[in-house]
PDB file of C-alpha atoms and ligand atoms in Angstrom:
ATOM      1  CA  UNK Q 149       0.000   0.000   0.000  1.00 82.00           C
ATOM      2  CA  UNK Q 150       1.333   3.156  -1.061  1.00 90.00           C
ATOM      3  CA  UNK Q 151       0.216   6.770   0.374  1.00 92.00           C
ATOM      4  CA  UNK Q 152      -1.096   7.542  -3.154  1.00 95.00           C
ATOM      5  CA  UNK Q 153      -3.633   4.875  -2.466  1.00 96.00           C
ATOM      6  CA  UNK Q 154      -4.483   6.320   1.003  1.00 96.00           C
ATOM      7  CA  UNK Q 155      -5.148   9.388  -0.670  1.00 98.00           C
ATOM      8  CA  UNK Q 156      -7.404   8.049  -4.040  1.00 98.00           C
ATOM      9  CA  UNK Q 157      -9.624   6.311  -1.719  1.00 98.00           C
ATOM     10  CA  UNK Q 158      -9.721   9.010   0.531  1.00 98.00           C
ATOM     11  CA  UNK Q 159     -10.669  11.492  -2.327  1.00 97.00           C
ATOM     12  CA  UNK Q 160     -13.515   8.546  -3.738  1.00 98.00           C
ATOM     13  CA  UNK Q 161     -15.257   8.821  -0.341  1.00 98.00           C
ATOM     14  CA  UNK Q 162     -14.847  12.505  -0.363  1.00 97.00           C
ATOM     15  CA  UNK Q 163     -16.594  12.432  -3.835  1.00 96.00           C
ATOM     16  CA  UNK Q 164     -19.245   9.954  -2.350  1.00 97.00           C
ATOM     17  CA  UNK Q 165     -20.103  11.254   1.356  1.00 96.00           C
ATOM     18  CA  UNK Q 166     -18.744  14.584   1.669  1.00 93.00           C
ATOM     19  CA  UNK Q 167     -18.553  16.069  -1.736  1.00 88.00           C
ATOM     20  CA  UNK Q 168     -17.705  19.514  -2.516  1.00 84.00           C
ATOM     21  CA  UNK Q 169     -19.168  22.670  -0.647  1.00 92.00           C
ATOM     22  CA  UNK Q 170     -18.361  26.283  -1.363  1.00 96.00           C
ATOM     23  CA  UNK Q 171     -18.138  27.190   2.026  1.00 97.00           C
ATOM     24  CA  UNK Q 172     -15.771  24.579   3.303  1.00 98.00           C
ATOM     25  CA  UNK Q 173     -13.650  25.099   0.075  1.00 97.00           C
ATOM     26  CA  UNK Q 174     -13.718  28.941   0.496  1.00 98.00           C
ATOM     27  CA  UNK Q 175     -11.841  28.466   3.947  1.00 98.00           C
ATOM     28  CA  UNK Q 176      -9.498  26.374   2.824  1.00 98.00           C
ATOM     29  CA  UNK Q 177      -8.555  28.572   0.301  1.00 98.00           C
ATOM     30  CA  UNK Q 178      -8.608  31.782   2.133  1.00 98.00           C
ATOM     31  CA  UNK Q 179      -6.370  29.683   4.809  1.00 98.00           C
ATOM     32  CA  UNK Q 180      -3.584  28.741   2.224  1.00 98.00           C
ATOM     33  CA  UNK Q 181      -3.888  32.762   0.586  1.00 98.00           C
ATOM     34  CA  UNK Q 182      -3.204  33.847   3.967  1.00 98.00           C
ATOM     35  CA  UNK Q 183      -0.620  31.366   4.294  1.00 98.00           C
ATOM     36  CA  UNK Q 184      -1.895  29.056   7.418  1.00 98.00           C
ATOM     37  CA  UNK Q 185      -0.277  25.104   7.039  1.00 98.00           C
ATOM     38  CA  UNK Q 186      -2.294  22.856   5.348  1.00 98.00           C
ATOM     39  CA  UNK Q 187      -3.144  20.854   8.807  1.00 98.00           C
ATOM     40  CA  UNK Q 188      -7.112  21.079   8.901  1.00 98.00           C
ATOM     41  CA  UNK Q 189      -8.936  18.091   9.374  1.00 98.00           C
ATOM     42  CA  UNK Q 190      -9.624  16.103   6.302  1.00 98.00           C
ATOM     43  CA  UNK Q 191     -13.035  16.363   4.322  1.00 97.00           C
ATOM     44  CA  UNK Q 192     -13.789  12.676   5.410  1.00 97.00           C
ATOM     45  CA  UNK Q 193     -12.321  13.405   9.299  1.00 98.00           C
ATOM     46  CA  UNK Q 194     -14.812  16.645   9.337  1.00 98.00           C
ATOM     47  CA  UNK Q 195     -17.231  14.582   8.592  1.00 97.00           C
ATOM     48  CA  UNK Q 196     -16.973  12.158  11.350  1.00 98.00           C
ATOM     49  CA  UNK Q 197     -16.727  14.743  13.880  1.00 98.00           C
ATOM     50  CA  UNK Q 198     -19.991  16.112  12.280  1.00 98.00           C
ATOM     51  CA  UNK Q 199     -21.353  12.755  12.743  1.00 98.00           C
ATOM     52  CA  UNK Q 200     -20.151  11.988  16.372  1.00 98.00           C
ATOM     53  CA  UNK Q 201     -21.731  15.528  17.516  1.00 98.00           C
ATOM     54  CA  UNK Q 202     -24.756  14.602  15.703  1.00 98.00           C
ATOM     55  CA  UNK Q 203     -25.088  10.881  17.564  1.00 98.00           C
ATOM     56  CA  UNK Q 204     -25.163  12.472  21.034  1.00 98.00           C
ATOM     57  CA  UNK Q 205     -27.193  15.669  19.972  1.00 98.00           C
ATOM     58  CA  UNK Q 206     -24.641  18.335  20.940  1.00 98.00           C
ATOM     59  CA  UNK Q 207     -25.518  21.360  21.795  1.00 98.00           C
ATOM     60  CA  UNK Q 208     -22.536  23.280  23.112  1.00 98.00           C
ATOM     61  CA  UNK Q 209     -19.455  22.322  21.692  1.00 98.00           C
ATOM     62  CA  UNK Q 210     -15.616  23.267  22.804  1.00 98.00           C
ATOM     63  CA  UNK Q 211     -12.738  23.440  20.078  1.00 99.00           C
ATOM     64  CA  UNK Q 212      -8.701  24.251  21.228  1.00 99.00           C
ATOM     65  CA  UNK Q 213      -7.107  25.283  18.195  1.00 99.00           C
ATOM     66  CA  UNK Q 214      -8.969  26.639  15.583  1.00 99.00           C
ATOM     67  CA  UNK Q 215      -6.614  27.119  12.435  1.00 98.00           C
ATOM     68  CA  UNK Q 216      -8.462  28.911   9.864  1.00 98.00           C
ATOM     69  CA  UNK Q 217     -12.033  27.320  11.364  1.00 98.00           C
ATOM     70  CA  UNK Q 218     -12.205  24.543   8.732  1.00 98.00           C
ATOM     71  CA  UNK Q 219     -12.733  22.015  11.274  1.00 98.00           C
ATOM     72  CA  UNK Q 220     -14.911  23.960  13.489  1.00 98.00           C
ATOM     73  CA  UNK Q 221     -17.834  24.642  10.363  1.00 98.00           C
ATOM     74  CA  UNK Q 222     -18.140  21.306  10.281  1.00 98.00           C
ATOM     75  CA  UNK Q 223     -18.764  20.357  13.974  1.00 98.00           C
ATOM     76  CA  UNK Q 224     -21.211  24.259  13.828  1.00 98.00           C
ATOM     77  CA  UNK Q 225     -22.887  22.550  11.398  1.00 98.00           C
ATOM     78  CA  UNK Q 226     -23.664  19.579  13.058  1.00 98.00           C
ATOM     79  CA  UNK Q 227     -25.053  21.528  15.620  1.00 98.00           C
ATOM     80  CA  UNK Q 228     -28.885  22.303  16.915  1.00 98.00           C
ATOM     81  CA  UNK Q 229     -30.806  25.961  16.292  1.00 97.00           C
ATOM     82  CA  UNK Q 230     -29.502  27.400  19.663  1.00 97.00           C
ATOM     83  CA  UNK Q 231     -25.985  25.392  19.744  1.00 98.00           C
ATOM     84  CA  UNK Q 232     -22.653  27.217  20.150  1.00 98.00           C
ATOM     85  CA  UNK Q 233     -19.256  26.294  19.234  1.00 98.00           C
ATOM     86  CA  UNK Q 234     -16.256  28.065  21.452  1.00 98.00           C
ATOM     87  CA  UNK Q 235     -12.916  27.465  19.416  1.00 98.00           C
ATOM     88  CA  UNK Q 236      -9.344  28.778  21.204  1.00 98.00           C
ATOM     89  CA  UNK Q 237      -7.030  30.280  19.292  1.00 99.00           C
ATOM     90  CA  UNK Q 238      -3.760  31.686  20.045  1.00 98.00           C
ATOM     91  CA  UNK Q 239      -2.858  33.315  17.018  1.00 98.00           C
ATOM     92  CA  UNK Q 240      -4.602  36.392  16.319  1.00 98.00           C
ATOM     93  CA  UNK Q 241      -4.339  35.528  12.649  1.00 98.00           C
ATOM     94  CA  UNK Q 242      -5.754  32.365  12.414  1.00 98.00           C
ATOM     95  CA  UNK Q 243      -8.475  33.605  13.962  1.00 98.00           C
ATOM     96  CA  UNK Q 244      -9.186  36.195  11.742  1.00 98.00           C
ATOM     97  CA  UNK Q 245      -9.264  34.296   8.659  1.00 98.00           C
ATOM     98  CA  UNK Q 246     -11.416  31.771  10.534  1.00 99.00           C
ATOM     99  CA  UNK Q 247     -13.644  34.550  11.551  1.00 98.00           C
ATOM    100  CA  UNK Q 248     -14.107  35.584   7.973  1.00 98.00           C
ATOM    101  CA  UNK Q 249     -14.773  32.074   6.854  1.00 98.00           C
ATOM    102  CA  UNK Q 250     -16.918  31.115   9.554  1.00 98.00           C
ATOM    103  CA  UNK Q 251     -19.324  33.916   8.937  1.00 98.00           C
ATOM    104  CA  UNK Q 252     -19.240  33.380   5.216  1.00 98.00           C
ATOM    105  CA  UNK Q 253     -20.662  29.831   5.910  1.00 98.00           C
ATOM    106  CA  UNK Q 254     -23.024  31.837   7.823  1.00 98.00           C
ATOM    107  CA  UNK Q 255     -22.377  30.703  11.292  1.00 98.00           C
ATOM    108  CA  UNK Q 256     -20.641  33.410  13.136  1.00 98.00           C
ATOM    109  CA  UNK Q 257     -24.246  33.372  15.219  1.00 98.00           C
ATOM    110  CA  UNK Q 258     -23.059  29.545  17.050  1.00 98.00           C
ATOM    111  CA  UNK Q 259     -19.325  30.062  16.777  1.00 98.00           C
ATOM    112  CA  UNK Q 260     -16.974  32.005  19.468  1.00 98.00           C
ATOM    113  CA  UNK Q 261     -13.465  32.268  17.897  1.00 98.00           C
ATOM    114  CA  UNK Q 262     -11.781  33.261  21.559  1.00 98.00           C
ATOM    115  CA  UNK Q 263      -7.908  34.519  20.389  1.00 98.00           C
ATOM    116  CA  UNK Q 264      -5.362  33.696  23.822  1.00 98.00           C
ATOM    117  CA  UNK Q 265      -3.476  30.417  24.465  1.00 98.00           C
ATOM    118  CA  UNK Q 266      -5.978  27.605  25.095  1.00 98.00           C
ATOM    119  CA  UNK Q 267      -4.350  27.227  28.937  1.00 98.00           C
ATOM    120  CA  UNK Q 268      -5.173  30.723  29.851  1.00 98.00           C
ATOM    121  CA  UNK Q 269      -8.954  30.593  28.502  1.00 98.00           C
ATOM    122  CA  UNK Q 270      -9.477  27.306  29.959  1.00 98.00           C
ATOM    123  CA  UNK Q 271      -9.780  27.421  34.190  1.00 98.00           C
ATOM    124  CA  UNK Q 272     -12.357  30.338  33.151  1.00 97.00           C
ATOM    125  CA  UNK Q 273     -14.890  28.426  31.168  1.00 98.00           C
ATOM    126  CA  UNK Q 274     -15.797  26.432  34.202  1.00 96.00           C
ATOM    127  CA  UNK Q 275     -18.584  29.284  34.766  1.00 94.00           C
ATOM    128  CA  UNK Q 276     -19.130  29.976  31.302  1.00 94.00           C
ATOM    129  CA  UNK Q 277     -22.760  29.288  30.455  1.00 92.00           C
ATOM    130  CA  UNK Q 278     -22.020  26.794  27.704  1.00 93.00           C
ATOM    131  CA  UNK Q 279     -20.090  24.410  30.152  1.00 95.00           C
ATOM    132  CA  UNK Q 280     -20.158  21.794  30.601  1.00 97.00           C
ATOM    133  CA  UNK Q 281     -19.906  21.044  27.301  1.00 98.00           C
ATOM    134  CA  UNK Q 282     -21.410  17.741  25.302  1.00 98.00           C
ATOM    135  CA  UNK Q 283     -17.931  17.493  23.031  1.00 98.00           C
ATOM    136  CA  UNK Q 284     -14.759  18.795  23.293  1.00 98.00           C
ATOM    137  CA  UNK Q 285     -12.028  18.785  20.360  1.00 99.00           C
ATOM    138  CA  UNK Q 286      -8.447  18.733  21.218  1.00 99.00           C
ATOM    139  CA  UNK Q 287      -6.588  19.759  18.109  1.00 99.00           C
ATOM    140  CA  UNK Q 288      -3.911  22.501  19.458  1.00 98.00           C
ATOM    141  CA  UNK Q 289      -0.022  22.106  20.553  1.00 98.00           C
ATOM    142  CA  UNK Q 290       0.538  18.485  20.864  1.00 98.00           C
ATOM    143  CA  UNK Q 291       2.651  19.373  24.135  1.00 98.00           C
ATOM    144  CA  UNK Q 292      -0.118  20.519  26.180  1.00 98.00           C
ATOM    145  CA  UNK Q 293      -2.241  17.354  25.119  1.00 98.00           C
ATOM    146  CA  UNK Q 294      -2.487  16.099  28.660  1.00 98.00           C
ATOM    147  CA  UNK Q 295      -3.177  19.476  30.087  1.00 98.00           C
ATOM    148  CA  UNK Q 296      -6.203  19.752  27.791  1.00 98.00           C
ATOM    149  CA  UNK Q 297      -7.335  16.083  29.079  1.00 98.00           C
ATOM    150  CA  UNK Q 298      -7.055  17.624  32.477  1.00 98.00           C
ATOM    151  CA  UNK Q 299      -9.398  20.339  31.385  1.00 98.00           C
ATOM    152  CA  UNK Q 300     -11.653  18.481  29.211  1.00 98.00           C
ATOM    153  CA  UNK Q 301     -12.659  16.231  31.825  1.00 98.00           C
ATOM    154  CA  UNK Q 302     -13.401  19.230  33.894  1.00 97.00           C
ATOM    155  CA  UNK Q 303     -15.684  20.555  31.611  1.00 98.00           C
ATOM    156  CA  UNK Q 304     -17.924  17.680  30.209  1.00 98.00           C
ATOM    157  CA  UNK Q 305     -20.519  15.619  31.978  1.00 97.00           C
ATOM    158  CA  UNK Q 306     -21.525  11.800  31.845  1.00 97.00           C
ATOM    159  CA  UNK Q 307     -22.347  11.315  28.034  1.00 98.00           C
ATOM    160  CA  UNK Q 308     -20.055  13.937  26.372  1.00 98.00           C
ATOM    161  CA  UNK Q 309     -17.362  13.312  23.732  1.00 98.00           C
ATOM    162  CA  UNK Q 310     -13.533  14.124  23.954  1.00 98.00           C
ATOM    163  CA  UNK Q 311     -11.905  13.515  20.602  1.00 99.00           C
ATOM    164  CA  UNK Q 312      -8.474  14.906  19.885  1.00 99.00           C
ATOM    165  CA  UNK Q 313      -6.761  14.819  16.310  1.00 98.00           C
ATOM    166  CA  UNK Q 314      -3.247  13.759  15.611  1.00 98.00           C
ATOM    167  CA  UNK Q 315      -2.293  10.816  18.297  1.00 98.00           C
ATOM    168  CA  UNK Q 316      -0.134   8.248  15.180  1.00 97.00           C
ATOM    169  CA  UNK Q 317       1.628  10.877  14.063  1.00 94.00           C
ATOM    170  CA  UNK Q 318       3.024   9.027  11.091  1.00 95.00           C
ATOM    171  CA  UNK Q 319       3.499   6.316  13.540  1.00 95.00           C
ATOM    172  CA  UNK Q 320       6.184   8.245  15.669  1.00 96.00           C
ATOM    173  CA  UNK Q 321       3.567   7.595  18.825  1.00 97.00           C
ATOM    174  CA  UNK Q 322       5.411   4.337  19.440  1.00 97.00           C
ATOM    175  CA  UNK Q 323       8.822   5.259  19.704  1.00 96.00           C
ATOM    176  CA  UNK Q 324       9.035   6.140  23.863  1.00 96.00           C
ATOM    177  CA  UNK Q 325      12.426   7.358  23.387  1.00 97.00           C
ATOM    178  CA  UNK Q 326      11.316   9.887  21.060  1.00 97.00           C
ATOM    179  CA  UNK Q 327      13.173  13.492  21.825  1.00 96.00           C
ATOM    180  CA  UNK Q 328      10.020  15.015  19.898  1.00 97.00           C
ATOM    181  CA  UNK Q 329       7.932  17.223  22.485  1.00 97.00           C
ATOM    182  CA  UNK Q 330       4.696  16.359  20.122  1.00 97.00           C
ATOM    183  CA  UNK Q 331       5.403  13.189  20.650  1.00 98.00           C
ATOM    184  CA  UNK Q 332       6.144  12.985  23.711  1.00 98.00           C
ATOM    185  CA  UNK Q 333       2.976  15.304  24.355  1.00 98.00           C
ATOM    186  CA  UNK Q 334       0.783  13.255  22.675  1.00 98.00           C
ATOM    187  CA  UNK Q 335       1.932   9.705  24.284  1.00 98.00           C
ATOM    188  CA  UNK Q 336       1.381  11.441  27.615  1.00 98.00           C
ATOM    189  CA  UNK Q 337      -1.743  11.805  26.494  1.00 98.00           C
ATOM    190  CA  UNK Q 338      -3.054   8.863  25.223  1.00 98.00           C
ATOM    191  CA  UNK Q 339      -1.485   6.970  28.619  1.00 98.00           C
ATOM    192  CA  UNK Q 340      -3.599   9.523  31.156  1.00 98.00           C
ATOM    193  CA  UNK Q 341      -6.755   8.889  28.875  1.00 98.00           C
ATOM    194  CA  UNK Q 342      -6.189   5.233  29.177  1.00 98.00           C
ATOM    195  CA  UNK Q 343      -5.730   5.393  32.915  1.00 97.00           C
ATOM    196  CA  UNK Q 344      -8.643   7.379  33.513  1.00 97.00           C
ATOM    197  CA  UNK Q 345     -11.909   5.175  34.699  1.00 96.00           C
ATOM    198  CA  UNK Q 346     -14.015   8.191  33.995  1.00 97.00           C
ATOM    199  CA  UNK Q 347     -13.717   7.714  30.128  1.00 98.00           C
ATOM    200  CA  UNK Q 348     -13.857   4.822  27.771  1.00 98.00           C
ATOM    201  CA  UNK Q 349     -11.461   5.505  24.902  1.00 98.00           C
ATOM    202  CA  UNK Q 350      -9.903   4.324  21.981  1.00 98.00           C
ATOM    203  CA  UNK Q 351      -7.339   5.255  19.164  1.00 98.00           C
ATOM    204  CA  UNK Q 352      -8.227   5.140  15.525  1.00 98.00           C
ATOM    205  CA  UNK Q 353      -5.206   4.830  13.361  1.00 98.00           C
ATOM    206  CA  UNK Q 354      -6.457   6.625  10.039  1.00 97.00           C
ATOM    207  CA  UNK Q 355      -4.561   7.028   6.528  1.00 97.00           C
ATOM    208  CA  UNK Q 356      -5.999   9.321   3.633  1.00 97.00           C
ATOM    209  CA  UNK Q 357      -5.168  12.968   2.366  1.00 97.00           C
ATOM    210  CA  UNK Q 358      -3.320  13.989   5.400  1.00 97.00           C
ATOM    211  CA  UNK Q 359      -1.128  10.578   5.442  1.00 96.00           C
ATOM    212  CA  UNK Q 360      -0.332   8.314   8.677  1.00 97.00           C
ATOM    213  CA  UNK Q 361      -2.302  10.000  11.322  1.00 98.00           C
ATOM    214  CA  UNK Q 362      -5.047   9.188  14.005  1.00 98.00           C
ATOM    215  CA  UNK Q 363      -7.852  10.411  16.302  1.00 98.00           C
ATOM    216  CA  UNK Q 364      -8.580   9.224  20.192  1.00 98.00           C
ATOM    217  CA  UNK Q 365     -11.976   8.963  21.276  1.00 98.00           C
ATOM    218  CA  UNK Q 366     -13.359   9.000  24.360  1.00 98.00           C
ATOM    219  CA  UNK Q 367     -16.964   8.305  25.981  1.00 98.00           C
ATOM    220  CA  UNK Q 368     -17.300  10.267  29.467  1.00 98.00           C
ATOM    221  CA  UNK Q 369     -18.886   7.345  31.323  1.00 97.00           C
ATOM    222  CA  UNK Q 370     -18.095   8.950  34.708  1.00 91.00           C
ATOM    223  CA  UNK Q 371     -18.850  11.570  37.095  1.00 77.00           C
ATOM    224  CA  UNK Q 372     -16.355  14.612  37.068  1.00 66.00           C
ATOM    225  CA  UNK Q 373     -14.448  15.221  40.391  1.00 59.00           C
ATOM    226  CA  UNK Q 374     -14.226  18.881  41.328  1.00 51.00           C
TER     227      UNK Q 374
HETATM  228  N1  SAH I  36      -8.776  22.321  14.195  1.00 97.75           N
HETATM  229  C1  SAH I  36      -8.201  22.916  12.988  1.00 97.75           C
HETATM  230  C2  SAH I  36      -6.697  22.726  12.912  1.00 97.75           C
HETATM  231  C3  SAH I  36      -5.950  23.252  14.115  1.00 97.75           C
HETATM  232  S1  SAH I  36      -4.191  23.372  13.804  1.00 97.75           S
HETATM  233  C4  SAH I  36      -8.863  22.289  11.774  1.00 97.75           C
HETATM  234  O1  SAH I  36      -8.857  21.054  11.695  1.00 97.75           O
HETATM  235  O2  SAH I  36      -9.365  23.001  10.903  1.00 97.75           O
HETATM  236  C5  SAH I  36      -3.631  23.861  15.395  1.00 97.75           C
HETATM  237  C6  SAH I  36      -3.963  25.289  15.803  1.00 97.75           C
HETATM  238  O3  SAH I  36      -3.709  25.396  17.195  1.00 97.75           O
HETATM  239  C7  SAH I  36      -3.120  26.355  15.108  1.00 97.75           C
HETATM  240  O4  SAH I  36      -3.933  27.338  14.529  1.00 97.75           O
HETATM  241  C8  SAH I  36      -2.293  26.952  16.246  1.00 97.75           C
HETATM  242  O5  SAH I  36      -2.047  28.352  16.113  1.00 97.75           O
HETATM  243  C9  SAH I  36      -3.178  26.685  17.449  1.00 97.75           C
HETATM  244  N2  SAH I  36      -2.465  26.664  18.722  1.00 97.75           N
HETATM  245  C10 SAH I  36      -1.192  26.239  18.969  1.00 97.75           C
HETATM  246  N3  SAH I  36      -0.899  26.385  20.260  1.00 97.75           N
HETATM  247  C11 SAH I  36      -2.012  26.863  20.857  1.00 97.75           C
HETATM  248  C12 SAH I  36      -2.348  27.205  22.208  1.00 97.75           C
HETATM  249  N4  SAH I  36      -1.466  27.079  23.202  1.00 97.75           N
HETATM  250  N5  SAH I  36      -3.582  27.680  22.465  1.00 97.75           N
HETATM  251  C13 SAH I  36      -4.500  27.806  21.469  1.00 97.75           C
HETATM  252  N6  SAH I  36      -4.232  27.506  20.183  1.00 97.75           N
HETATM  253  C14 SAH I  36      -3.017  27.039  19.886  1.00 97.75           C
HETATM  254  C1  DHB I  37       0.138  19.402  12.827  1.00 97.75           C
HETATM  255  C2  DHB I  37      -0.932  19.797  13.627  1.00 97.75           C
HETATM  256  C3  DHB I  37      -2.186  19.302  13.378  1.00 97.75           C
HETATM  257  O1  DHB I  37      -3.267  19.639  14.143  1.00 97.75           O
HETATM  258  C4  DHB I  37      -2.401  18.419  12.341  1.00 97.75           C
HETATM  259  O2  DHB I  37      -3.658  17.942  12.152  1.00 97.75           O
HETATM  260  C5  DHB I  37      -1.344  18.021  11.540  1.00 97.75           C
HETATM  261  C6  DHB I  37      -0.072  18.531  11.788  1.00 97.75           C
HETATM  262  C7  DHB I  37       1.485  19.931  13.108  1.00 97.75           C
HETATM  263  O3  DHB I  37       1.604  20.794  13.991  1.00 97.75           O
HETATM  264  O4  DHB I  37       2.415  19.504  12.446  1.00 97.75           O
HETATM  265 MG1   MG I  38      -4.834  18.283  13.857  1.00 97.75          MG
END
């Protein structure tokens, strides 16, 4: 199997289940112009998080790292008249093309891009009136990962979804001697979401578009502790 084949399938069930939209393409496109990396989710990855929000009926949603909001019109979308999206962002940039693109899919009334570095925004959404939330997206610096577990399971209640993006990294995730922060980041992680008996979880290895990557997902089956 070659990465070229990852990629034609990939594009096939693009094509078949998620097939082009202006708005989506339109911030992707205003996201390369203003010169953001190519690292939003994948059409068919979008998808599934539009699918997952739809399967528990999420109503409040919580993104950390927003890029140029690709990602985040697809999990506004899947979203209830009267649901909100928050998405952190710590580049003032980013933000503003997602901004732009965000309201040109018409959704800037359900999405909050919040600009400031995920960590400092965080401790004060415990009293925001759209926690706890029903899914939370952890998609931001892979060296905080565990930090944003910490906070995560602060702010969601028995039933909610924590998925975060990025946990293969081309298959790096094994090596434990890895000098790589995102790697180490990331494999602290996925060992504190596997220890924790208030989720159940599991990693999805998935190849495609964006090569040799994968998501965690994570059912909150328990109560939070304050
Ligand atoms: N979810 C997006 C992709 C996010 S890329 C999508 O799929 O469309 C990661 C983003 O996290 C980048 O925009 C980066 O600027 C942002 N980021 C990095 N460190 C951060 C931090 N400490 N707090 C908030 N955002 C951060
Ligand atoms: C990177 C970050 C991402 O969120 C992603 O999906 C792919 C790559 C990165 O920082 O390299
Ligand atoms: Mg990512």
């Amino acid at each position: 199997m070659t990465k070229e084949q990852w990629a034609a399938v990939d594009q096939y069930f693009t094509g078949l289940f998620s097939p082009s939209d202006p708005a989506l393409d339109e911030a992707l496109r205003a996201a390369a112009a203003a010169g953001l990396p190519a690292i939003s989710v994948s059409p068919s990855q979008g998808q599934l998080l539009a699918i997952l929000a739809k399967s528990i009926q999420a109503r409040s949603v919580l993104e950390i790292g927003t890029l140029g909001g690709y990602s985040a019109i697809w999990l506004a979308r899947a979203l209830p008249a009267g649901g909100t999206l928050l998405t952190l962002e710590a580049n003032p940039a980013h933000a503003e093309v997602a901004r732009t693109s965000i309201a040109r899919a018409g959704l800037a009334s359900k999405v909050e891009v919040r600009v400031g570095r995920a960590l400092d925004a965080l401790p004060g959404l415990v009293t925001d009136r759209r926690a706890p939330f029903d899914l939370v997206f952890i998609d931001a610096d892979k060296a905080n990962y565990a930090a944003y577990l910490v906070w995560a399971l602060k702010l969601t209640h028995r039933g909610s979804l924590i998925i975060a993006d990025n946990i293969v990294r081309n298959g790096t995730v094994v090596d434990a001697s890895s000098n790589d922060v995102n790697v180490q980041g990331v494999r602290r992680f996925n060992a504190a979401l596997a220890a924790d008996a208030r989720v159940t979880a599991t990693g999805i290895q998935t190849v495609g578009v964006k090569g040799y990557d994968g998501l965690a997902i994570a059912l909150v089956v328990g109560d939070q502790v304050a």
